[in-house]
Coordinates of C-alpha atoms in Angstrom, one line a residue:
X1185 CA -148.8 -90.1 129.1
X1186 CA -147.2 -86.9 127.7
X1187 CA -143.6 -86.5 126.6
X1188 CA -142.2 -83.0 126.8
X1189 CA -139.3 -81.9 124.5
X1190 CA -137.2 -78.8 125.2
X1191 CA -135.3 -76.9 127.8
X1192 CA -136.7 -75.3 131.0
X1193 CA -139.8 -77.4 130.8
X1194 CA -140.6 -77.6 134.5
X1195 CA -143.6 -75.3 134.3
X1196 CA -145.2 -77.4 131.6
X1197 CA -144.5 -80.6 133.6
X1198 CA -146.3 -79.1 136.6
X1199 CA -149.2 -78.0 134.5
X1200 CA -149.7 -81.6 133.3
X1201 CA -149.3 -82.9 136.8
X1202 CA -152.2 -80.6 137.9
X1203 CA -154.3 -82.7 135.4
X1204 CA -153.0 -86.0 136.8
X1205 CA -151.1 -86.7 133.5
X1206 CA -147.9 -88.8 133.7
X1207 CA -145.0 -87.0 132.1
X1208 CA -141.7 -87.9 130.5
X1209 CA -139.1 -85.4 129.4
X1210 CA -136.4 -85.1 126.7
X1211 CA -134.2 -82.3 128.1
X1212 CA -130.5 -81.3 128.3
X1213 CA -128.3 -82.5 131.2
X1214 CA -128.9 -80.2 134.2
X1215 CA -132.5 -79.2 133.2
X1216 CA -134.5 -78.7 136.5
X1217 CA -137.3 -80.9 135.3
X1218 CA -135.1 -83.9 135.5
X1219 CA -135.3 -83.8 139.3
X1220 CA -139.1 -83.3 139.5
X1221 CA -141.1 -85.9 141.3
X1222 CA -143.7 -85.5 138.5
X1223 CA -141.4 -86.4 135.6
X1224 CA -139.5 -89.4 134.4
X1225 CA -136.4 -89.0 132.2
X1226 CA -137.0 -90.4 128.8
X1227 CA -133.9 -89.1 127.2
X1228 CA -131.1 -86.6 127.5
X1229 CA -130.8 -84.3 124.5
X1230 CA -129.1 -80.9 123.9
X1231 CA -131.7 -78.8 122.0
X1232 CA -129.1 -76.0 121.4
X1233 CA -127.4 -78.3 118.8
X1234 CA -127.7 -77.1 115.2
X1235 CA -131.0 -78.0 113.6
X1236 CA -129.5 -80.7 111.4
X1237 CA -128.4 -82.7 114.4
X1238 CA -132.1 -83.1 115.4
X1239 CA -132.5 -85.7 112.7
X1240 CA -134.1 -89.0 111.7
X1241 CA -132.0 -90.9 114.2
X1242 CA -133.5 -88.9 117.1
X1243 CA -137.0 -89.4 115.7
X1244 CA -136.4 -93.1 115.5
X1245 CA -135.2 -93.2 119.1
X1246 CA -138.4 -91.4 120.3
X1247 CA -140.7 -93.6 118.2
X1248 CA -139.0 -96.8 119.7
X1249 CA -139.8 -95.4 123.1
X1250 CA -143.4 -94.5 122.2
X1251 CA -144.0 -98.0 120.8
X1252 CA -143.1 -99.5 124.2
X1253 CA -145.9 -97.7 125.9
X1254 CA -149.4 -99.1 126.4
X1255 CA -150.9 -96.3 124.2
X1256 CA -149.3 -93.6 122.0
X1257 CA -148.0 -90.8 124.2
X1258 CA -148.9 -87.1 123.5
X1259 CA -145.8 -85.2 122.3
X1260 CA -145.4 -81.6 123.5
X1261 CA -142.6 -79.1 122.9
X1262 CA -141.4 -76.0 124.7
X1263 CA -138.7 -74.3 122.6
X1264 CA -138.1 -73.4 119.0
X1265 CA -135.7 -76.3 118.2
X1266 CA -138.0 -79.1 119.2
X1267 CA -140.9 -77.3 117.6
X1268 CA -139.0 -77.3 114.2
X1269 CA -137.9 -80.9 114.9
X1270 CA -141.5 -82.1 115.4
X1271 CA -142.7 -80.2 112.3
X1272 CA -139.9 -81.5 110.0
X1273 CA -140.3 -85.1 111.3
X1274 CA -144.0 -85.2 111.7
X1275 CA -144.6 -88.2 109.5
X1276 CA -142.1 -90.4 111.3
X1277 CA -143.1 -89.2 114.8
X1278 CA -146.8 -89.8 114.0
X1279 CA -146.0 -93.5 113.9
X1280 CA -145.6 -93.5 117.7
X1281 CA -147.0 -90.2 119.1
X1282 CA -150.0 -88.0 119.0
X1283 CA -149.4 -84.3 118.7
X1284 CA -150.7 -80.9 117.4
X1285 CA -148.4 -78.9 115.2
X1286 CA -149.1 -75.9 112.8
X1287 CA -148.7 -76.1 109.1
X1288 CA -145.0 -76.8 108.2
X1289 CA -144.5 -73.5 106.3
X1290 CA -146.0 -71.5 109.2
X1291 CA -143.6 -73.3 111.7
X1292 CA -140.6 -72.4 109.5
X1293 CA -141.8 -68.7 109.3
X1294 CA -142.3 -68.4 113.0
X1295 CA -138.9 -69.9 113.8
X1296 CA -137.1 -67.6 111.4
X1297 CA -137.7 -63.9 112.3
X1298 CA -136.8 -62.8 108.8
X1299 CA -139.5 -65.0 107.3
X1300 CA -141.9 -64.0 109.9
X1301 CA -141.4 -60.3 109.3
X1302 CA -142.2 -60.9 105.6
X1303 CA -145.2 -63.0 106.5
X1304 CA -146.6 -60.5 109.0
X1305 CA -146.2 -57.6 106.5
X1306 CA -148.0 -59.7 103.8
X1307 CA -150.9 -60.4 106.2
X1308 CA -151.1 -56.8 107.4
X1309 CA -150.2 -57.6 111.0
X1310 CA -149.0 -54.7 113.2
X1311 CA -145.3 -55.4 113.3
X1312 CA -142.7 -52.6 113.8
X1313 CA -140.8 -51.5 110.6
X1314 CA -138.2 -54.2 110.0
X1315 CA -135.0 -54.7 108.0
X1316 CA -133.4 -58.1 107.4
X1317 CA -129.6 -57.8 107.8
X1318 CA -127.2 -59.2 105.3
X1319 CA -124.3 -59.5 107.8
X1320 CA -121.9 -60.6 105.0
X1321 CA -121.8 -56.9 103.9
X1322 CA -118.7 -55.0 105.0
X1323 CA -120.8 -52.2 106.4
X1324 CA -124.4 -51.7 107.6
X1325 CA -126.9 -50.7 104.8
X1326 CA -128.2 -47.2 104.7
X1327 CA -131.8 -48.3 105.0
X1328 CA -130.9 -49.5 108.5
X1329 CA -130.5 -46.0 109.8
X1330 CA -133.8 -45.0 108.0
X1331 CA -135.6 -47.0 110.8
X1332 CA -134.3 -44.3 113.2
X1333 CA -132.3 -44.6 116.4
X1334 CA -132.5 -46.4 118.7
X1335 CA -133.2 -49.6 116.9
X1336 CA -133.4 -53.2 118.0
X1337 CA -131.3 -56.1 116.6
X1338 CA -132.6 -59.6 117.0
X1339 CA -131.2 -62.9 115.9
X1340 CA -133.1 -65.0 113.4
X1341 CA -132.0 -68.0 115.4
X1342 CA -131.0 -67.5 119.1
X1343 CA -128.3 -70.1 119.2
X1344 CA -124.7 -70.3 120.4
X1345 CA -123.4 -68.1 117.5
X1346 CA -125.7 -65.3 118.8
X1347 CA -124.4 -65.7 122.4
X1348 CA -120.8 -65.5 121.2
X1349 CA -121.6 -62.5 119.0
X1350 CA -123.2 -60.4 121.8
X1351 CA -121.6 -61.9 124.8
X1352 CA -124.8 -63.0 126.5
X1353 CA -128.1 -64.9 126.0
X1354 CA -130.1 -61.7 125.8
X1355 CA -133.0 -61.8 123.3
X1356 CA -132.0 -58.6 121.5
X1357 CA -129.6 -55.7 121.7
X1358 CA -130.4 -52.0 121.4
X1359 CA -128.4 -49.8 119.1
X1360 CA -128.4 -46.1 120.2
X1361 CA -125.9 -44.6 117.8
X1362 CA -124.3 -45.0 114.4
X1363 CA -120.9 -45.6 116.2
X1364 CA -122.4 -48.4 118.2
X1365 CA -123.8 -50.0 115.1
X1366 CA -120.4 -49.9 113.4
X1367 CA -118.8 -51.5 116.4
X1368 CA -121.4 -54.3 116.6
X1369 CA -121.7 -55.0 112.9
X1370 CA -118.4 -57.1 112.5
X1371 CA -119.5 -59.3 115.4
X1372 CA -122.7 -60.2 113.6
X1373 CA -120.9 -61.9 110.7
X1374 CA -120.4 -65.1 112.7
X1375 CA -124.2 -65.7 113.1
X1376 CA -125.6 -68.9 111.8
X1377 CA -128.5 -67.1 110.2
X1378 CA -129.2 -63.4 109.3
X1379 CA -130.4 -61.1 112.0
X1380 CA -133.2 -58.5 111.8
X1381 CA -133.4 -54.9 112.9
X1382 CA -136.6 -53.3 114.0
X1383 CA -137.7 -49.8 115.0
X1384 CA -137.6 -49.6 118.8
X1385 CA -141.0 -49.2 120.5
X1386 CA -140.4 -47.1 123.7
X1387 CA -141.6 -48.3 127.0
X1388 CA -140.7 -50.5 129.9
X1389 CA -141.0 -54.3 130.1
X1390 CA -144.3 -54.0 131.8
X1391 CA -145.7 -52.8 128.4
X1392 CA -144.9 -56.2 127.0
X1393 CA -148.0 -58.3 127.0
X1394 CA -148.9 -61.7 125.5
X1395 CA -151.8 -63.8 124.3
X1396 CA -151.7 -67.6 125.0
X1397 CA -154.0 -69.9 123.1
X1398 CA -154.8 -73.4 121.9
X1399 CA -156.7 -73.6 118.6
X1400 CA -158.1 -77.1 117.9
X1401 CA -158.1 -78.9 114.6
X1402 CA -161.4 -77.4 113.7
X1403 CA -160.0 -73.9 114.1
X1404 CA -161.9 -73.3 117.3
X1405 CA -160.3 -71.6 120.3
X1406 CA -160.3 -74.3 123.1
X1407 CA -158.4 -72.2 125.7
X1408 CA -156.9 -68.8 126.0
X1409 CA -155.6 -66.3 128.5
X1410 CA -153.5 -63.1 128.5
X1411 CA -150.6 -61.9 130.6
X1412 CA -148.1 -59.2 131.2
X1413 CA -144.4 -59.2 132.2
X1414 CA -143.5 -57.6 135.5
X1415 CA -139.7 -57.9 135.4
X1416 CA -137.0 -59.5 133.2
X1417 CA -133.3 -60.3 133.7
X1418 CA -131.4 -58.5 132.2
X1419 CA -133.7 -55.4 132.5
X1420 CA -133.9 -54.9 128.7
X1421 CA -134.7 -57.8 126.3
X1422 CA -134.1 -60.3 129.1
X1423 CA -135.8 -63.5 130.2
X1424 CA -139.0 -63.3 132.2
X1425 CA -138.3 -63.2 136.0
X1426 CA -141.9 -62.4 137.1
X1427 CA -145.2 -62.1 135.3
X1428 CA -148.9 -61.7 135.9
X1429 CA -151.9 -63.5 134.3
X1430 CA -154.6 -60.9 133.9
X1431 CA -157.5 -60.2 131.6
X1432 CA -156.7 -57.8 128.8
X1433 CA -159.6 -57.6 126.3
X1434 CA -157.6 -55.7 123.7
X1435 CA -154.7 -58.2 123.8
X1436 CA -157.3 -61.0 123.5
X1437 CA -159.0 -59.3 120.6
X1438 CA -155.8 -58.8 118.6
X1439 CA -154.5 -62.2 119.5
X1440 CA -157.6 -63.8 118.0
X1441 CA -157.2 -61.7 114.9
X1442 CA -153.6 -62.8 114.4
X1443 CA -154.7 -66.5 114.8
X1444 CA -157.4 -66.0 112.1
X1445 CA -155.0 -64.2 109.8
X1446 CA -152.5 -67.0 109.9
X1447 CA -155.1 -69.8 110.1
X1448 CA -153.1 -71.1 113.1
X1449 CA -153.7 -74.5 114.7
X1450 CA -152.2 -75.8 117.9
X1451 CA -150.7 -73.8 120.8
X1452 CA -149.1 -70.4 120.6
X1453 CA -147.8 -67.5 122.6
X1454 CA -148.2 -64.2 120.8
X1455 CA -146.1 -61.3 122.1
X1456 CA -147.2 -57.6 121.8
X1457 CA -146.0 -54.4 123.2
X1458 CA -148.0 -51.3 124.0
X1459 CA -146.5 -48.2 122.4
X1460 CA -146.7 -44.7 124.0
X1461 CA -149.8 -44.0 121.9
X1462 CA -151.6 -47.1 123.3
X1463 CA -151.3 -49.0 120.1
X1464 CA -150.3 -52.7 120.2
X1465 CA -147.3 -53.9 118.2
X1466 CA -146.8 -57.5 117.3
X1467 CA -143.3 -58.7 118.2
X1468 CA -143.2 -62.5 117.6
X1469 CA -145.2 -65.7 117.8
X1470 CA -144.0 -68.8 119.5
X1471 CA -146.1 -71.8 118.4
X1472 CA -145.2 -73.8 121.5
X1473 CA -145.8 -74.2 125.2
X1474 CA -143.9 -71.8 127.5
X1475 CA -143.4 -71.2 131.2
X1476 CA -146.5 -69.1 131.2
X1477 CA -148.8 -72.1 131.0
X1478 CA -148.3 -73.0 134.7
X1479 CA -149.5 -69.7 136.1
X1480 CA -152.2 -69.8 133.3
X1481 CA -153.3 -73.2 134.6
X1482 CA -153.4 -71.8 138.2
X1483 CA -155.6 -69.0 136.8
X1484 CA -158.0 -71.6 135.4
X1485 CA -156.9 -72.3 131.8
X1486 CA -154.6 -75.4 131.6
X1487 CA -153.5 -75.4 128.0
X1488 CA -151.3 -78.5 128.1
X1489 CA -154.1 -80.5 129.8
X1490 CA -156.6 -79.3 127.2
X1491 CA -154.3 -80.4 124.3
X1492 CA -153.7 -83.8 126.0
X1493 CA -157.5 -84.3 126.4
X1494 CA -158.1 -83.4 122.7
X1495 CA -155.4 -85.8 121.4
X1496 CA -156.4 -88.7 123.7
X1497 CA -160.2 -88.3 123.1
X1498 CA -161.0 -87.4 126.7
X1499 CA -163.2 -84.6 128.0
X1500 CA -161.5 -81.3 128.1
X1501 CA -160.8 -79.8 131.6
X1502 CA -163.1 -76.9 132.4
X1503 CA -161.7 -73.5 131.7
X1504 CA -162.4 -70.8 134.2
X1505 CA -160.9 -67.7 135.8
X1506 CA -160.0 -67.1 139.4
X1507 CA -161.3 -64.0 141.2
X1508 CA -158.2 -62.0 140.6
X1509 CA -154.8 -61.9 138.8
X1510 CA -152.3 -64.7 139.2
X1511 CA -148.6 -63.8 139.5
X1512 CA -145.6 -66.0 138.9
X1513 CA -142.1 -65.5 140.1
X1514 CA -138.7 -67.1 139.3
X1515 CA -136.0 -67.4 142.0
X1516 CA -133.9 -65.0 139.9
X1517 CA -136.5 -62.3 140.4
X1518 CA -134.7 -61.1 143.5
X1519 CA -131.8 -60.2 141.2
X1520 CA -134.2 -58.7 138.6
X1521 CA -135.8 -56.6 141.3
X1522 CA -132.5 -55.2 142.3
X1523 CA -131.6 -54.5 138.7
X1524 CA -134.9 -52.7 138.2
X1525 CA -134.2 -50.6 141.3
X1526 CA -136.9 -52.2 143.5
X1527 CA -135.9 -52.1 147.2
X1528 CA -135.7 -55.5 148.9
X1529 CA -138.4 -54.5 151.4
X1530 CA -140.7 -53.5 148.6
X1531 CA -140.0 -56.8 146.7
X1532 CA -140.6 -58.9 149.9
X1533 CA -143.9 -57.0 150.5
X1534 CA -145.0 -57.8 147.0
X1535 CA -144.3 -61.5 147.6
X1536 CA -146.2 -61.5 150.8
X1537 CA -149.1 -59.6 149.3
X1538 CA -149.6 -61.5 146.1
X1539 CA -148.4 -65.0 147.1
X1540 CA -147.3 -65.7 143.5
X1541 CA -146.9 -69.1 141.9
X1542 CA -143.2 -69.9 142.3
X1543 CA -141.2 -70.9 139.3
X1544 CA -138.8 -73.9 139.7
X1545 CA -139.3 -74.0 143.5
X1546 CA -142.3 -75.9 145.0
X1547 CA -142.5 -77.1 148.6
X1548 CA -143.8 -80.5 147.6
X1549 CA -141.4 -80.8 144.6
X1550 CA -138.1 -79.3 145.8
X1551 CA -135.9 -81.4 143.5
X1552 CA -135.8 -79.0 140.5
X1553 CA -134.4 -76.1 142.5
X1554 CA -132.0 -78.3 144.5
X1555 CA -130.8 -80.1 141.4
X1556 CA -130.3 -76.8 139.5
X1557 CA -128.3 -75.4 142.5
X1558 CA -126.2 -78.5 142.7
X1559 CA -125.3 -78.3 139.0
X1560 CA -124.3 -74.6 139.4
X1561 CA -122.2 -75.3 142.4
X1562 CA -120.4 -78.1 140.6
X1563 CA -119.8 -75.9 137.6
X1564 CA -118.4 -73.1 139.8
X1565 CA -116.1 -75.6 141.5
X1566 CA -114.9 -76.9 138.1
X1567 CA -114.2 -73.3 137.0
X1568 CA -112.4 -72.4 140.2
X1569 CA -108.6 -71.8 139.5
X1570 CA -106.5 -74.4 141.4
X1571 CA -104.9 -73.2 144.6
X1572 CA -101.2 -72.7 144.6
X1573 CA -99.5 -76.0 144.2
X1574 CA -102.8 -77.9 143.6
X1575 CA -102.8 -80.3 140.7
X1576 CA -99.0 -79.8 140.1
X1577 CA -96.8 -82.6 139.0
X1578 CA -93.1 -83.0 139.8
X1579 CA -92.2 -79.9 137.9
X1580 CA -94.0 -77.5 140.3

């Protein structure tokens, strides 16, 4: 059995199901995976809570569950908060689970973009010029403008304080002028952790590529694939709405180099962007499973199943590649396509031509999409202002 921690874990659940592996989930209320025919609900947990809330008590609850199983489950994680939780409580969790997690110091550095920028510079990795922002200062530092405009501001921790500061869950914001920087600066003071600013690398979202890998305990690459974003929502610095798994030798070469430089163990998604000069820039590393693993598994490299096999002592599933690229699409891609200026007829033609792996929706597993839709309808009804006279007492 595998237990998956995190939010939006449905693609990992389906990857495990492809390998015939029973799955339990520890997810927030309303997560689509909770309605999947492939998953059982182990626990409800809000991973957006502050890090200190993911404490020993949660570890104890999970270990109690693990000890009730016939054999120690494999523990997997799909977002930064559970990644840090597993790392910080690895000794306690090891009493009931089997899992692969990188070195503790490396986990902390990858979760904190300020630490990662320093680590990447020390290891001569190709990150864009970066400045860590002291948002307690009354005004932006002069060195910030030395990066040149436009520049990109990213949160060290993308939590509720970031959403409140920028008014959305976007991964970053672009600053195009000094006036805009001065307007944004006061709003950054409420962040739970410092933000960073980086030199902007020109180019569309299709220039964003990634290397996905599982490095076993001996330092050997047990599975890998590369991919590229097609569309995001919002258009800039948004969440992936569609992607393609394809073979990019340069991304694979640099991805392997990064793994060696950091002596990485476990799973990772390493994000790069092609600059106008064709050079690859390293943006970030997520040492966890992501939604990309499902289309990766359809392409022939099932990273979650390989990890599960290693940790349970079973033969690894064979890694192969299909004859062509494998695309993946989220239901929100119809909105992303419109935002990207893609005509509906062109988008429908692409769907028909590529027959992509569908995110959330699956004909033989409709529960996740239907459950997610029901939650959103319920939320919309709850937010609806009462009709005139509705809900009034005797004073109306």
